[in-house]
Amino acid sequence: MLLSLLLLIMMPHLAVAAPAASDWQDEDFASVRLISARDGVANTDILRLGLEFQLQSHWKIYWRSPGDAGFPPQPDWQGSENIGDATILWPAPYRFSILGMETFGYEDHVILPIDVAIPDPTRAAHINLAVDYLACSDICVPATAQLTLDLPADNSAISNFAHSIEKFAAKVPLRGDNLPLTVSALWQDAQTGSKEATLHVALAGLEPDTKPEILIEAGDRLAFGAPMPAGLDAKRNPVYSLAIHGLADGGSLTGSDVTVTVIAGPLAIEQSIGVTAPPEGAVTGNAGQSLWLIGALALLGGFILNFMPCVLPVLSMKVMAAVKASGQAQGDIRRGFLASAAGIVVSFWLLALALMAIKAAGGAIGWGIQFQQPLFLTVMTIIVALFAFNMWGLFDIGTPGRLDDQADQAIRRQEQGGHHLGGHFLTGMFATLLATPCSAPFLGTAVGFALAGRYIDIFWIFTLLGVGLALPYLAIAAWPGMARILPRPGRWMGIFKAVLGLALIGTAIWLLGILAVQIGLTGVGIIGGALMLAGLVLAWRHSKPDNRHKPRLTALAGLAVLVALFAPGFTPRPDIAPTSATGPLSWQAFEPETIAARVANGETVFVDITAEWCVTCQVNKKLVLETADIVDVLQDVVLMQGDWTRPDPVISHYLAGFGRYGIPFNIVYGPDAPDGIVLSELLSASAVQAAIRQAGGAKSVIAQQTQ
């Protein structure tokens, strides 16, 4: 029994001793070996080999065109004897889609058939094969397998591995004439060179109810989205559309030859075909399914914004509103929170309209770019300070003057009934404005899709972002009883309001810190001093029981606020040179034109696009980039940092080249990733380490492991 158990455990590696197989090269995540379809090379001009990967669960390797990231297995035959040219036959791969990233490869178990020439079939063949490959799961790990195989010259028998190799050779896409499935037409949409360019593929011979996979190879710098149904062409052939990423402004694929691989169930074909102008009766336009998917990401991204650091001050005001609502009737609670939700959605509409106008004028657009404008920062600082003063009870937002007795009584009845909806509406708008310097998972994908698309796409995506951010409000509006769970109003609310006021003052100080980069310390000193004066005057006014001086004090406070409002306009905007970054990392100035030369020289480059107003950028820096482990990894990496606190057309154009319109943005370049590996908005130590290893190549990883 024990002997049987040992044999069962050893069975996967018993073939090591077989004459047509190399030893297994084992890693924690994969085992690799080289196998042959014949036991020798006698009477053989072309020998079929198989590069076999046995991958651990959830690990994958990459196809010849890996997609948005990764690199395929790369064989090196140096040291081999009696071995000529080698051709890898790539079986049809699988698509792996993660957060808009499209990659192609294999998982679990795969054999890559390889046809190699045998120059002299009368001599034995010695194969010395080094294979660099990248295996990915939650992280990516480059590795190298060293494989050797000797095949004698006096044997040509079919080996025990021939059947396994041919199983995967049968999955290699068919080529040539008279294929059962063909690409009947391929064209780019009429919006040539735009960021929303789309490639359309018409398929002839596709079986009904079959969902095809379509892979396009058209150069290293271009990537393509997943195929989406787009109707039928004039010949009633099904048409699928694929978004084009990385196409330069004014560029076009029309007239270019591309390689199209179509996988339809067990059938796979490969075809080289030229991109033409749209044929007569061609179906154009983005697929609705893609827009709905991005819409779902926008809704989820907007909801997650509620929990990002930028919105914490507004969450405080939400809590206070809910506390006050706990003693109101359900109808009053519902109206108040619906007004807040309306404020959020309307503010997102205003943002969308502003971005549409900037785009129409040819300007740079992006998520959070209003934080580059001194006037916006000044107004936001004043609003936050006034909210804090209101929390402290220094003034109340009064009603309009008397219109007549009946109108005045109606206003008073609304106030007494809690129907003063203007404040709720403004609170919702305020939440949106403070949310824009934050990025959340899925937000970058949704915003990038919107800003790179049509005007209707911008409006649709920004509407869903607003609805997502407003979901907590809408939830309480739908179930007003939730507000009654909170404590009843009482004396404790005075202390609570004072604490919330301090939180808002902290936000105002943060905004002033961003504004200092825009207008300098002198201007910020004027604004901060004027707001402090306004607060002190309001406090003095609040403490005076005599109403005779209150109008004068109110006018003085208003004058101080006006001074703060107009200070940026009278403060010379300094030509602030980029300051050297403080901290454990040695950042260089952002010079994108030098990256290609550095990579060609064998260097790895890490690019960080950040801004003082980007809270997520600061979180990434403190929690990931400046931690001890990552600092050690980045010691031998060229670090470039671009500061987008102020408008910078170079940075705007650079981000747009990747379909990004907001920050944080981090990318790693290297000898094995000359086009760069784009990281997620929310960094993790493992992602940064994996990208640097991948970009630096397998040799650098081996060097690190041996140190």
Short mmCIF file of C-alpha atoms in Angstrom, two decimals, residues 66-69 95-98 100-104 223-226 245:
data_model
loop_
_atom_site.label_atom_id
_atom_site.label_comp_id
_atom_site.label_asym_id
_atom_site.label_seq_id
_atom_site.Cartn_x
_atom_site.Cartn_y
_atom_site.Cartn_z
CA PRO A 66 0.31 39.51 -24.38
CA GLY A 67 -2.03 42.54 -24.61
CA ASP A 68 -1.89 45.47 -22.20
CA ALA A 69 0.83 43.88 -20.04
CA ARG A 95 -8.55 36.51 -22.69
CA PHE A 96 -8.05 37.78 -19.14
CA SER A 97 -9.91 41.04 -18.39
CA ILE A 98 -9.17 42.88 -15.14
CA GLY A 100 -10.22 47.32 -18.25
CA MET A 101 -6.82 45.66 -18.78
CA GLU A 102 -6.91 43.04 -21.56
CA THR A 103 -4.26 40.31 -21.61
CA PHE A 104 -3.99 36.97 -23.45
CA ALA A 223 -4.00 47.74 -27.90
CA PHE A 224 -7.59 46.74 -28.55
CA GLY A 225 -10.59 46.26 -26.30
CA ALA A 226 -12.83 43.22 -26.08
CA HIS A 245 -6.08 52.32 -27.54
#
